[in-house]
Short mmCIF file of C-alpha atoms in Angstrom, two decimals:
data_model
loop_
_atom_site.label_atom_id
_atom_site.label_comp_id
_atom_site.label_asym_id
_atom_site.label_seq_id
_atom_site.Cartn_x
_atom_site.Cartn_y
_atom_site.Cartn_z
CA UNK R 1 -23.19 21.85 35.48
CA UNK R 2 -23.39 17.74 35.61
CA UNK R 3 -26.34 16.93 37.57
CA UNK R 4 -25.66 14.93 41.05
CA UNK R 5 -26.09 11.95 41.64
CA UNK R 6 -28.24 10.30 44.32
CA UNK R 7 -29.01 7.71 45.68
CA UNK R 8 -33.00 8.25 45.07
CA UNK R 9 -31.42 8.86 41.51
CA UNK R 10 -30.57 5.49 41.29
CA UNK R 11 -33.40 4.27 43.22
CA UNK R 12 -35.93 6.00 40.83
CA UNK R 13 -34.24 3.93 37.88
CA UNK R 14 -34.03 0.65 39.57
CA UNK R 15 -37.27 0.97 40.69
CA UNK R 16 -36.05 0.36 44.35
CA UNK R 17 -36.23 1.68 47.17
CA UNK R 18 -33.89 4.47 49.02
CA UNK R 19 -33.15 1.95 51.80
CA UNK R 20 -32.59 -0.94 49.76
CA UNK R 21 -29.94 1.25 47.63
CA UNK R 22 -28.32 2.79 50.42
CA UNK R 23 -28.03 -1.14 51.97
CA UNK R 24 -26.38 -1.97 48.32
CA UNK R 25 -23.82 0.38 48.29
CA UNK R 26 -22.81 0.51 52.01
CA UNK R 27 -22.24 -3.40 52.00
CA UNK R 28 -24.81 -4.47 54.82
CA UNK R 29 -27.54 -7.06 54.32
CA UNK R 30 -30.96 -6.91 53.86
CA UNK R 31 -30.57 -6.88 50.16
CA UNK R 32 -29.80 -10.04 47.32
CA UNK R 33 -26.73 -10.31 45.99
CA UNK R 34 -28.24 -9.37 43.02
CA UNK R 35 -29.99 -6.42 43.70
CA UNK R 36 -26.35 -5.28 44.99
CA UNK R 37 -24.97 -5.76 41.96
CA UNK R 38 -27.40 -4.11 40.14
CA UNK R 39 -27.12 -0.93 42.34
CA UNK R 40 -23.76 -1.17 42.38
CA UNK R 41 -23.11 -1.18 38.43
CA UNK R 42 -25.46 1.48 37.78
CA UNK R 43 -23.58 3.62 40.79
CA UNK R 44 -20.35 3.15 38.63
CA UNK R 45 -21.99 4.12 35.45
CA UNK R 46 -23.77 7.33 36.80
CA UNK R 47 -20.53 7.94 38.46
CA UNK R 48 -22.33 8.21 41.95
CA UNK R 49 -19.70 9.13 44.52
CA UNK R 50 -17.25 10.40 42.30
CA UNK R 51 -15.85 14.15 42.51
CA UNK R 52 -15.61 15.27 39.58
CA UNK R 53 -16.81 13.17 36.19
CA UNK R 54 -13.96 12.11 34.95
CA UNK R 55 -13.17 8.41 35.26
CA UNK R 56 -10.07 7.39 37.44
CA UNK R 57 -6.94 7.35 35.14
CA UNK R 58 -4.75 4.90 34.50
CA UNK R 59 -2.05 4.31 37.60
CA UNK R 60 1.33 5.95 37.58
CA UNK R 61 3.66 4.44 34.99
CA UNK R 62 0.78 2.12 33.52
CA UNK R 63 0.41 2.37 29.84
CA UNK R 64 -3.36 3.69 28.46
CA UNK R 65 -5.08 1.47 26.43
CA UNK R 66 -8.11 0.32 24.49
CA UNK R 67 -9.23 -3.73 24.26
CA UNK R 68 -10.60 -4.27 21.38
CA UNK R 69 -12.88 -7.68 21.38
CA UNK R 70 -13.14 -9.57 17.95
CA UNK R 71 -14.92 -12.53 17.95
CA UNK R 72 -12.95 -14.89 16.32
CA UNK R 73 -15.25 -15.66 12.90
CA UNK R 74 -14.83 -11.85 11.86
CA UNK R 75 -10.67 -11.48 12.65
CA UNK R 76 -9.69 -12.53 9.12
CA UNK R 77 -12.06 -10.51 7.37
CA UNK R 78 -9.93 -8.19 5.48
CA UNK R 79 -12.79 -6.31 3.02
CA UNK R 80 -14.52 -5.48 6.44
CA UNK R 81 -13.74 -5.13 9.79
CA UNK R 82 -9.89 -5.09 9.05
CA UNK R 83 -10.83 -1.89 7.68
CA UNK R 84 -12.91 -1.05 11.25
CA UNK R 85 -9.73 -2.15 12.84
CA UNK R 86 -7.66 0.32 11.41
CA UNK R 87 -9.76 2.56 12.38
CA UNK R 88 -10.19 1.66 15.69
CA UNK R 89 -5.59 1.95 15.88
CA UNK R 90 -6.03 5.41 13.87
CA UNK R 91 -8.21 6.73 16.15
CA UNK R 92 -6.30 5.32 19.61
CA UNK R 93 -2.87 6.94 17.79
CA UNK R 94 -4.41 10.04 17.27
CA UNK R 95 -5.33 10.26 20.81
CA UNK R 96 -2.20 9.38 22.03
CA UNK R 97 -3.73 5.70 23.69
CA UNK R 98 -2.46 2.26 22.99
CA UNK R 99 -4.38 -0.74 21.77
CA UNK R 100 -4.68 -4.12 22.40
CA UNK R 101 -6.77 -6.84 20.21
CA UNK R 102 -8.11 -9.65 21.63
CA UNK R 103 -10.27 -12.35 19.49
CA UNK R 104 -13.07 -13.68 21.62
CA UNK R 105 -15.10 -16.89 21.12
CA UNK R 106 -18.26 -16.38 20.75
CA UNK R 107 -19.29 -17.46 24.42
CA UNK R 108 -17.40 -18.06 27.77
CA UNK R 109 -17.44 -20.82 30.12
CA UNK R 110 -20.18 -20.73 32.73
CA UNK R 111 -19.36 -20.55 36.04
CA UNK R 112 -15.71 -19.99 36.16
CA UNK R 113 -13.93 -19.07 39.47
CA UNK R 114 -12.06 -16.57 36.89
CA UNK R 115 -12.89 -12.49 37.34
CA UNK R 116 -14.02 -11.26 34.39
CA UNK R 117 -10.32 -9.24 33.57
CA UNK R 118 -8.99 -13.22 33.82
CA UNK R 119 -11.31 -14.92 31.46
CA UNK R 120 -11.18 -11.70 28.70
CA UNK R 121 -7.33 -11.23 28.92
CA UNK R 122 -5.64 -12.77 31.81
CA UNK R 123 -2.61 -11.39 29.64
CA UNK R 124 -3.09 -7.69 30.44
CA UNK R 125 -2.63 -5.10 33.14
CA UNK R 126 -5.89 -3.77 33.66
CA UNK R 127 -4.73 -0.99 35.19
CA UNK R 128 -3.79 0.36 32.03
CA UNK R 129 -7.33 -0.13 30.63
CA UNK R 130 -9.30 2.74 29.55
CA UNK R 131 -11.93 1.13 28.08
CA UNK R 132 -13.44 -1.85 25.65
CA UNK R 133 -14.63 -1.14 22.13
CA UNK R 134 -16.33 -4.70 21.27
CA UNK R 135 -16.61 -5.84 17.32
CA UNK R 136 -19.73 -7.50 16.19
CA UNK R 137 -22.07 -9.54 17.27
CA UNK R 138 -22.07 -11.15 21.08
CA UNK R 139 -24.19 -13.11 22.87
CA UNK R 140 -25.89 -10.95 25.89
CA UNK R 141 -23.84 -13.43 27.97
CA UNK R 142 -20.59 -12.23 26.72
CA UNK R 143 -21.06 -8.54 26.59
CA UNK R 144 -22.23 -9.45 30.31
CA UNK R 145 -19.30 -10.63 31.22
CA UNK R 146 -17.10 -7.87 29.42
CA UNK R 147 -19.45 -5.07 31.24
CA UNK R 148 -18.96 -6.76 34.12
CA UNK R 149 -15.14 -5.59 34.07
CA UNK R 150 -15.93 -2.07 35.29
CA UNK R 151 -14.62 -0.60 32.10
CA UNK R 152 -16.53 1.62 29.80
CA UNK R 153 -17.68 -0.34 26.97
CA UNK R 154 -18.74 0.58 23.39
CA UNK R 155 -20.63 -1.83 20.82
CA UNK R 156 -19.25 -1.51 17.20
CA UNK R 157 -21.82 -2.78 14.54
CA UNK R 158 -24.18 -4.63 17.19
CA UNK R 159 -27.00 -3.39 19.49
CA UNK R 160 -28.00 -4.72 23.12
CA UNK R 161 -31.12 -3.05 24.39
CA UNK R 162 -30.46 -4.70 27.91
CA UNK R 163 -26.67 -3.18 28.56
CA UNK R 164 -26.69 0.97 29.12
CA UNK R 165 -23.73 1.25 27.28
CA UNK R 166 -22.87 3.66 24.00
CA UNK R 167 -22.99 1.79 20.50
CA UNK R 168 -21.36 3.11 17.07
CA UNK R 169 -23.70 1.27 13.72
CA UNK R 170 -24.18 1.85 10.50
CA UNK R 171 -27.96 3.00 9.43
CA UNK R 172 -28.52 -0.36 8.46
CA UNK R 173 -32.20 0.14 7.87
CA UNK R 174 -31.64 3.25 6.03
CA UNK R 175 -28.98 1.04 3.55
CA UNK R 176 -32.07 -1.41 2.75
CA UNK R 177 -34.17 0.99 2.48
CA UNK R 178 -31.82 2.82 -0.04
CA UNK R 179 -31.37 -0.64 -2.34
CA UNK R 180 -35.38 -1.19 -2.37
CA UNK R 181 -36.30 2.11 -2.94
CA UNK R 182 -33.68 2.36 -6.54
CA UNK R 183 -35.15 -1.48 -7.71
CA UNK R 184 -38.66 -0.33 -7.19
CA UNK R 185 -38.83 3.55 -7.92
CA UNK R 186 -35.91 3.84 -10.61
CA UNK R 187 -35.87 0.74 -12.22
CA UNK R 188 -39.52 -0.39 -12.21
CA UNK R 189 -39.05 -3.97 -10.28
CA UNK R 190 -42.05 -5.90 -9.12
CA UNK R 191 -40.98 -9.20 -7.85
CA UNK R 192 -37.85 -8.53 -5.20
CA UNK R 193 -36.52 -11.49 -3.12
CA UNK R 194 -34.18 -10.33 -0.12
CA UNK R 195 -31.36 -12.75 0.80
CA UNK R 196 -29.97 -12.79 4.06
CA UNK R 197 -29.77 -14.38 7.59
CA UNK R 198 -30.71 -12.52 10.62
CA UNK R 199 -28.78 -15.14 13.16
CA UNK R 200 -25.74 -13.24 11.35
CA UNK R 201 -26.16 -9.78 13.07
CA UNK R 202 -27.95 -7.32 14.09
CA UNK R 203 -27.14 -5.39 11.59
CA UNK R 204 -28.73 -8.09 8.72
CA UNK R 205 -32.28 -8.08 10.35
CA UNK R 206 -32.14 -4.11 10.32
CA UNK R 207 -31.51 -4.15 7.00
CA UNK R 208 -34.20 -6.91 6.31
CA UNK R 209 -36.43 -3.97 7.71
CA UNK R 210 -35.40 -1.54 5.62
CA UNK R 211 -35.98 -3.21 3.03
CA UNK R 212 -39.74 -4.12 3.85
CA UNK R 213 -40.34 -0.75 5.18
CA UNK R 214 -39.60 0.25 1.39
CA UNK R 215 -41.43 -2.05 -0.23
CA UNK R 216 -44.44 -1.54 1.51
CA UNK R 217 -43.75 2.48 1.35
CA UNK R 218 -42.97 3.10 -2.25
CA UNK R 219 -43.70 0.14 -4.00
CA UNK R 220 -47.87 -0.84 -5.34
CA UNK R 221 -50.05 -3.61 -5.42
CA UNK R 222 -48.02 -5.05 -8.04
CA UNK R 223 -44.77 -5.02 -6.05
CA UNK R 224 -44.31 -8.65 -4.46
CA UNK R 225 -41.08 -9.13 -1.65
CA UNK R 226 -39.70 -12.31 -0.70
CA UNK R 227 -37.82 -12.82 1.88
CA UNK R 228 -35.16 -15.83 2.41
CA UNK R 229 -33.66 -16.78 5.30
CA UNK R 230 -30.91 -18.57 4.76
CA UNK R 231 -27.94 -20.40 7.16
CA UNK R 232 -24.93 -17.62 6.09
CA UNK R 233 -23.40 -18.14 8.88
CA UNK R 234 -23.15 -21.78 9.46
CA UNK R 235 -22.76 -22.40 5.14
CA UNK R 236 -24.25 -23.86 2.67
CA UNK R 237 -26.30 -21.28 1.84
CA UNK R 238 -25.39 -20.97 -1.63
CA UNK R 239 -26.32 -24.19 -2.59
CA UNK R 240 -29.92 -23.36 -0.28
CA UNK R 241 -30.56 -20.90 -2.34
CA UNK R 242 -30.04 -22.60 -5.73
CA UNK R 243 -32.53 -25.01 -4.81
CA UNK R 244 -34.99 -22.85 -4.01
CA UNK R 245 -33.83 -20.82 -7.20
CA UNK R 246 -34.35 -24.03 -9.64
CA UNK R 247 -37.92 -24.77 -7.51
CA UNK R 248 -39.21 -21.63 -8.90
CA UNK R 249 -41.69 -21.62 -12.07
CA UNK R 250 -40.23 -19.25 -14.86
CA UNK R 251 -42.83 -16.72 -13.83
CA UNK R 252 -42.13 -16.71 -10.48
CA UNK R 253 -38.05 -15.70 -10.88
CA UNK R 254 -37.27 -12.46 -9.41
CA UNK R 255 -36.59 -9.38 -11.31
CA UNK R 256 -34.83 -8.06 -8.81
CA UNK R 257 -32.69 -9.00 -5.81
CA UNK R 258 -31.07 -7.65 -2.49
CA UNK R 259 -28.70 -8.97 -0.87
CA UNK R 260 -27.59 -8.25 2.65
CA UNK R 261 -24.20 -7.89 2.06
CA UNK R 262 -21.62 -7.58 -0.77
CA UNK R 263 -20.49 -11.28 -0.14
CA UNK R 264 -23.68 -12.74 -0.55
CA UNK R 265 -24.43 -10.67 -3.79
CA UNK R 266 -21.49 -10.95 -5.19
CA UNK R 267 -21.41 -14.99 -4.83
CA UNK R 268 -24.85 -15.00 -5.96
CA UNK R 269 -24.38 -13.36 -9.21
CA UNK R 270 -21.82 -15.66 -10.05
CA UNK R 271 -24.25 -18.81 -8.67
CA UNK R 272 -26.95 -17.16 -11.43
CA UNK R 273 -25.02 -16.57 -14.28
CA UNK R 274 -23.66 -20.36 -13.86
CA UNK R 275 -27.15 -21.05 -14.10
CA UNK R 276 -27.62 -19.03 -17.72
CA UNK R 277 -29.03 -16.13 -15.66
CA UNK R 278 -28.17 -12.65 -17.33
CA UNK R 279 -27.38 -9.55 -14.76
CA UNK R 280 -28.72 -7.15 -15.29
CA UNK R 281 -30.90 -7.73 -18.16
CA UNK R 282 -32.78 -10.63 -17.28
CA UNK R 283 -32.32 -9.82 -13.10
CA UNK R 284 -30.67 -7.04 -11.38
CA UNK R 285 -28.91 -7.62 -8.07
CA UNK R 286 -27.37 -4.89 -5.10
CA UNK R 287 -25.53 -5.59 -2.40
CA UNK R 288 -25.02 -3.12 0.96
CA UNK R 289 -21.25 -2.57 2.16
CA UNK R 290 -19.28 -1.60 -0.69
CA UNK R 291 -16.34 -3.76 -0.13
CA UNK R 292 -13.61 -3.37 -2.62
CA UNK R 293 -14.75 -6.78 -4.61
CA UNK R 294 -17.91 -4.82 -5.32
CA UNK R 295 -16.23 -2.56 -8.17
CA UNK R 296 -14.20 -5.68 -9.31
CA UNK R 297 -17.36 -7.88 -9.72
CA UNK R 298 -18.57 -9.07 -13.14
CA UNK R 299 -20.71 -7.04 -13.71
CA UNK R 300 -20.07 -4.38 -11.31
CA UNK R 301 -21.90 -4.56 -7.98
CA UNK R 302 -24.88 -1.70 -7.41
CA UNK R 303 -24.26 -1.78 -3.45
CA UNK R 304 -24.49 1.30 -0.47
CA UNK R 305 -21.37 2.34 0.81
CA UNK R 306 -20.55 2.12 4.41
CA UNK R 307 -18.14 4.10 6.35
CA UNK R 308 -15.65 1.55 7.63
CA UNK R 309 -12.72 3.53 8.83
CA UNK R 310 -14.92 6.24 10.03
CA UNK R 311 -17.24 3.47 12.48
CA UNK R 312 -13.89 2.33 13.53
CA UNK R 313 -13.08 5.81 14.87
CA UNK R 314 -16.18 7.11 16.16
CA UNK R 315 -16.22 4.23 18.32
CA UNK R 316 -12.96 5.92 20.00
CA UNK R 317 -14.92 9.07 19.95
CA UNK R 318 -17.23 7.68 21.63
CA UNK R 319 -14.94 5.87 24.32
CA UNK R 320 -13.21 9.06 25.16
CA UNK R 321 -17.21 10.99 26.14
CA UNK R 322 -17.66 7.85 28.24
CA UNK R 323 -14.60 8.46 30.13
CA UNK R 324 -14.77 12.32 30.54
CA UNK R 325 -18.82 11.25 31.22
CA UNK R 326 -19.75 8.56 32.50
CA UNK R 327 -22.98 9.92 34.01
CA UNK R 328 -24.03 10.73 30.91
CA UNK R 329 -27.43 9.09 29.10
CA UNK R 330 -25.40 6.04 26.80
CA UNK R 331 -26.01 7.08 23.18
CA UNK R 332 -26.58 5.17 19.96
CA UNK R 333 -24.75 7.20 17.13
CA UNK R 334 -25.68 5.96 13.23
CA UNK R 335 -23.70 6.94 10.40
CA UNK R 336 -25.46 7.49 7.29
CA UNK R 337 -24.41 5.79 3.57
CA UNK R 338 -24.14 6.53 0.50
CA UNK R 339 -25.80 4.99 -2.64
CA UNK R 340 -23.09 3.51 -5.50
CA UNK R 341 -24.97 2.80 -8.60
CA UNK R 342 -23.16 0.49 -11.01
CA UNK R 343 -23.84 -1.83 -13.63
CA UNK R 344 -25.41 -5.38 -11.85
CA UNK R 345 -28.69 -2.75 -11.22
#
């Protein structure tokens, strides 16, 4: 049976007390308007006052759907999150629910007189809305603002610590982990530099862990890990890390490098070998994604596969518990990868 719902329940998690919740919800003062809004959202997500849990449906004659929120830099990925997208629609179709795709900036205007359902998608009838499956990174302003609608809401590839609400990622850390591990334990590599940006997503700086984790795990006294932080997402990072390449004494090159994604690798290889840099046998580089370039690459990217479709649809999954539970604990869910060994390691 679902346990109930009180309001000491939700009293004992806001750390308030029984008579300042029971002011919240009933509407009468004595409380700030936003300690009533605090009560009140976690009310809706315990599903306090509701009679059975199952989240009201759709009205008569209004079409189901999902939003999906892309923020605008990642819609015309196609190695990617195209492939999330799909999905994301596989999953909806299979369940009978429609979709509709939305590409978000990055931020929204403060202080607008707009409801939240206005400044999202003034376009839609949320009526018809079963839920929000968000893409990527967001600032915690946005995700805010989309949690803000009432709707259940899942995070696809990203992770908010301040928003109870379910997220679908890879094991990022696990995928760096993987890379570090094969250049230190299989193929004997003692100087490593990691290459990524941690502004990108959350996903990068987990994988940035990973990767130290490993080094300091499995590699020796001998093993040496750089790390370098450079500006993927804004550009130019190429030509950052060229410099920094050609600044290095011949005995301080790299034997070995990781790359946070298959982009960056992939580009990088071809930076070094423009630079009379043999791969793999005068530096071996892996990548983490496996996006179909990888196989293509000269010489053919060592990366860690990542379940694309399969994020896409779990993320569904994982709309459709929120709706038949919304008193239930939120949940993180992981999907493991896979290790592709190829030729550039």
């Amino acid at each position: 049976m679902p346990r109930k719902v009180s309001i000491q329940t939700i009293a004992d998690q806001l750390g308030l007390s029984k008579y300042a919740v029971s002011r919240a919800l009933s509407g009468k003062s004595g409380v700030s308007q936003a300690t009533r809004e605090r009560v009140l959202k976690l009310a809706e997500t315990l599903g306090y006052g509701l009679p059975a849990q199952k989240a009201k449906p759709p009205a008569s004659g209004t079409a189901s759907f999902v939003l999906v929120c892309i923020n605008q830099s990642n819609r015309g990925d196609p190695s990617y999150w195209q492939r999330v997208l799909e999905g994301i629609i596989a999953g909806c179709r299979e369940k009978g629910w429609q979709h509709a795709i939305v590409s978000q900036p990055l931020s929204f205007p403060k202080g607008s007189a707009l409801s939240p359902q206005e400044t999202i998608a003034p376009h839609l009838d949320w009526n018809g809305c079963l839920g929000l499956v968000v893409l990527g990174a967001y600032p915690y302003s946005a995700l805010q603002l989309m949690a803000r609608t009432g709707k259940p809401l899942v995070l696809l590839d990203h992770n908010e610590p301040m928003l109870d609400c379910d997220a679908v990622n890879h094991a990022n850390i696990d995928a760096g982990m993987t890379v570090a591990h094969h250049l230190i334990a299989a193929r004997r590599c003692r100087s490593i530099v990691y290459l990524g940006d941690d502004g990108r997503s959350t996903s990068f700086s987990e994988r940035r862990i990973g990767v130290r984790i490993a080094a300091e795990r499995y590699g020796d006294e001998r093993t040496k890990l750089r790390e370098w932080e450079l500006p993927y997402e804004e550009g130019g990072w190429l030509e950052e890390a060229q410099a920094r390449f050609e600044r290095l004494a011949p005995e301080e090159r790299p034997d070995g490098w990781i790359c946070a994604n298959d982009d960056i690798a992939i580009r990088w290889m071809r930076k070094l070998q423009e630079l009379g840099v043999s791969i793999p046998e005068q530096t071996l580089v892996t990548g983490i994604d496996n996006v179909e370039g990888a196989a293509h690459a000269s010489p053919r990217l060592t990366t860690v596969n990542l379940c694309k479709e399969e994020l896409g649809a779990r993320a569904v999954e994982a709309l459709q518990r929120r709706i038949e539970r919304p008193g239930s604990p939120a949940e993180r869910i992981q999907l493991r990868s896979a290790f592709i060994p190829r030729d550039s390691a």
